[in-house]
Amino acid sequence: MSRRTFQWVNSPVLFEAIHRYEQGRLPRSMKLWVEQLLDLEPNQDSKLLPNSQSS
């Protein structure tokens, strides 16, 4: 089991990245960062932000 380290993330930046992730508007590197940070499976269709609309 690998040990995870904590990292500081700017909340507005993270929220914008999640919003764009849900819309499919992130570059591949940022998409992978969001998936790794939030332990998401690739191509997982789940709502991450309440009241957000895809597209």
CSV table of N, CA and C in Angstrom, one decimal:
chain,number,residue,atom,x,y,z
A,1,MET,N,0.8,-1.2,0.0
A,1,MET,CA,0.0,0.0,0.0
A,1,MET,C,0.9,1.2,0.0
A,2,SER,N,0.7,2.1,-1.0
A,2,SER,CA,1.5,3.3,-1.0
A,2,SER,C,1.0,4.4,-0.1
A,3,ARG,N,1.9,5.1,0.4
A,3,ARG,CA,1.5,6.2,1.3
A,3,ARG,C,1.2,7.5,0.6
A,4,ARG,N,0.1,8.1,0.8
A,4,ARG,CA,-0.3,9.3,0.1
A,4,ARG,C,0.2,10.5,1.0
A,5,THR,N,0.6,11.5,0.3
A,5,THR,CA,1.0,12.7,1.0
A,5,THR,C,0.0,13.8,0.7
A,6,PHE,N,-0.2,14.6,1.7
A,6,PHE,CA,-1.2,15.7,1.6
A,6,PHE,C,-0.5,16.8,0.7
A,7,GLN,N,-1.4,17.5,0.0
A,7,GLN,CA,-0.9,18.6,-0.8
A,7,GLN,C,-1.9,19.8,-0.7
A,8,TRP,N,-1.4,21.0,-0.7
A,8,TRP,CA,-2.3,22.1,-0.6
A,8,TRP,C,-2.8,22.4,-2.0
A,9,VAL,N,-4.2,22.7,-2.1
A,9,VAL,CA,-4.8,23.0,-3.3
A,9,VAL,C,-5.6,24.2,-3.1
A,10,ASN,N,-5.5,25.2,-4.0
A,10,ASN,CA,-6.3,26.4,-4.0
A,10,ASN,C,-7.8,26.0,-4.3
A,11,SER,N,-8.7,26.3,-3.4
A,11,SER,CA,-10.1,25.9,-3.6
A,11,SER,C,-10.7,26.5,-4.9
A,12,PRO,N,-10.6,27.8,-5.2
A,12,PRO,CA,-11.2,28.2,-6.4
A,12,PRO,C,-10.7,27.6,-7.7
A,13,VAL,N,-9.4,27.3,-7.7
A,13,VAL,CA,-8.8,26.6,-8.8
A,13,VAL,C,-9.3,25.2,-8.9
A,14,LEU,N,-9.5,24.5,-7.8
A,14,LEU,CA,-10.0,23.1,-7.8
A,14,LEU,C,-11.5,23.1,-8.3
A,15,PHE,N,-12.3,24.0,-7.8
A,15,PHE,CA,-13.7,24.1,-8.2
A,15,PHE,C,-13.8,24.4,-9.7
A,16,GLU,N,-13.0,25.2,-10.2
A,16,GLU,CA,-13.0,25.5,-11.6
A,16,GLU,C,-12.6,24.3,-12.4
A,17,ALA,N,-11.6,23.6,-11.9
A,17,ALA,CA,-11.1,22.4,-12.6
A,17,ALA,C,-12.2,21.3,-12.6
A,18,ILE,N,-12.9,21.1,-11.5
A,18,ILE,CA,-14.0,20.2,-11.4
A,18,ILE,C,-15.1,20.5,-12.3
A,19,HIS,N,-15.4,21.8,-12.4
A,19,HIS,CA,-16.5,22.3,-13.3
A,19,HIS,C,-16.1,21.9,-14.7
A,20,ARG,N,-14.9,22.3,-15.1
A,20,ARG,CA,-14.5,22.0,-16.5
A,20,ARG,C,-14.3,20.5,-16.7
A,21,TYR,N,-14.0,19.7,-15.7
A,21,TYR,CA,-13.9,18.3,-15.8
A,21,TYR,C,-15.2,17.7,-16.2
A,22,GLU,N,-16.3,18.2,-15.5
A,22,GLU,CA,-17.6,17.7,-15.7
A,22,GLU,C,-18.1,18.0,-17.1
A,23,GLN,N,-17.6,19.1,-17.7
A,23,GLN,CA,-18.0,19.6,-19.0
A,23,GLN,C,-17.1,19.0,-20.1
A,24,GLY,N,-16.0,18.3,-19.7
A,24,GLY,CA,-15.1,17.7,-20.6
A,24,GLY,C,-14.2,18.7,-21.3
A,25,ARG,N,-13.9,19.8,-20.6
A,25,ARG,CA,-13.1,20.9,-21.2
A,25,ARG,C,-11.7,21.0,-20.6
A,26,LEU,N,-11.2,20.0,-20.0
A,26,LEU,CA,-9.9,20.0,-19.4
A,26,LEU,C,-8.8,19.4,-20.4
A,27,PRO,N,-7.6,19.9,-20.4
A,27,PRO,CA,-6.5,19.2,-21.1
A,27,PRO,C,-6.3,17.9,-20.4
A,28,ARG,N,-5.7,17.0,-21.1
A,28,ARG,CA,-5.5,15.6,-20.6
A,28,ARG,C,-4.7,15.6,-19.2
A,29,SER,N,-3.7,16.5,-19.2
A,29,SER,CA,-2.9,16.5,-17.9
A,29,SER,C,-3.7,17.0,-16.7
A,30,MET,N,-4.5,18.0,-16.9
A,30,MET,CA,-5.4,18.5,-15.8
A,30,MET,C,-6.5,17.4,-15.5
A,31,LYS,N,-7.0,16.8,-16.5
A,31,LYS,CA,-8.0,15.7,-16.3
A,31,LYS,C,-7.4,14.6,-15.4
A,32,LEU,N,-6.2,14.2,-15.7
A,32,LEU,CA,-5.5,13.2,-14.9
A,32,LEU,C,-5.2,13.7,-13.5
A,33,TRP,N,-4.9,14.9,-13.3
A,33,TRP,CA,-4.6,15.5,-12.0
A,33,TRP,C,-5.9,15.5,-11.2
A,34,VAL,N,-7.0,15.9,-11.7
A,34,VAL,CA,-8.3,15.9,-11.0
A,34,VAL,C,-8.7,14.4,-10.6
A,35,GLU,N,-8.5,13.5,-11.5
A,35,GLU,CA,-8.9,12.1,-11.2
A,35,GLU,C,-8.0,11.5,-10.1
A,36,GLN,N,-6.7,11.9,-10.2
A,36,GLN,CA,-5.8,11.4,-9.1
A,36,GLN,C,-6.1,12.0,-7.8
A,37,LEU,N,-6.3,13.3,-7.8
A,37,LEU,CA,-6.5,14.1,-6.6
A,37,LEU,C,-7.8,13.6,-5.9
A,38,LEU,N,-8.8,13.3,-6.6
A,38,LEU,CA,-10.1,12.9,-6.1
A,38,LEU,C,-10.4,11.4,-6.1
A,39,ASP,N,-9.4,10.6,-6.5
A,39,ASP,CA,-9.5,9.2,-6.6
A,39,ASP,C,-10.7,8.8,-7.4
A,40,LEU,N,-10.8,9.4,-8.6
A,40,LEU,CA,-11.8,9.0,-9.5
A,40,LEU,C,-11.4,8.0,-10.5
A,41,GLU,N,-12.3,7.2,-11.0
A,41,GLU,CA,-12.0,6.2,-12.1
A,41,GLU,C,-12.1,7.0,-13.4
A,42,PRO,N,-11.2,6.8,-14.3
A,42,PRO,CA,-11.4,7.5,-15.6
A,42,PRO,C,-12.8,7.2,-16.2
A,43,ASN,N,-13.3,8.2,-16.9
A,43,ASN,CA,-14.6,8.0,-17.5
A,43,ASN,C,-15.8,7.7,-16.6
A,44,GLN,N,-15.6,8.0,-15.3
A,44,GLN,CA,-16.7,7.8,-14.3
A,44,GLN,C,-17.7,8.9,-14.5
A,45,ASP,N,-18.9,8.6,-14.7
A,45,ASP,CA,-20.0,9.6,-14.8
A,45,ASP,C,-20.7,9.8,-13.5
A,46,SER,N,-20.1,10.7,-12.7
A,46,SER,CA,-20.7,11.1,-11.5
A,46,SER,C,-20.7,12.6,-11.3
A,47,LYS,N,-21.7,13.1,-10.7
A,47,LYS,CA,-21.7,14.6,-10.5
A,47,LYS,C,-20.8,14.9,-9.3
A,48,LEU,N,-19.9,15.8,-9.5
A,48,LEU,CA,-19.0,16.1,-8.4
A,48,LEU,C,-19.4,17.4,-7.7
A,49,LEU,N,-20.0,18.3,-8.4
A,49,LEU,CA,-20.5,19.6,-7.8
A,49,LEU,C,-22.0,19.6,-7.9
A,50,PRO,N,-22.7,19.9,-6.8
A,50,PRO,CA,-24.1,20.0,-6.8
A,50,PRO,C,-24.6,21.2,-7.7
A,51,ASN,N,-25.7,21.0,-8.3
A,51,ASN,CA,-26.4,22.0,-9.1
A,51,ASN,C,-25.5,22.4,-10.3
A,52,SER,N,-24.6,21.6,-10.7
A,52,SER,CA,-23.8,21.9,-11.9
A,52,SER,C,-24.4,21.2,-13.1
A,53,GLN,N,-24.3,21.9,-14.3
A,53,GLN,CA,-24.9,21.3,-15.5
A,53,GLN,C,-23.8,21.0,-16.4
A,54,SER,N,-23.7,19.8,-16.9
A,54,SER,CA,-22.7,19.4,-17.9
A,54,SER,C,-23.1,20.0,-19.3
A,55,SER,N,-22.1,20.4,-20.0
A,55,SER,CA,-22.3,21.1,-21.3
A,55,SER,C,-22.9,22.4,-21.0
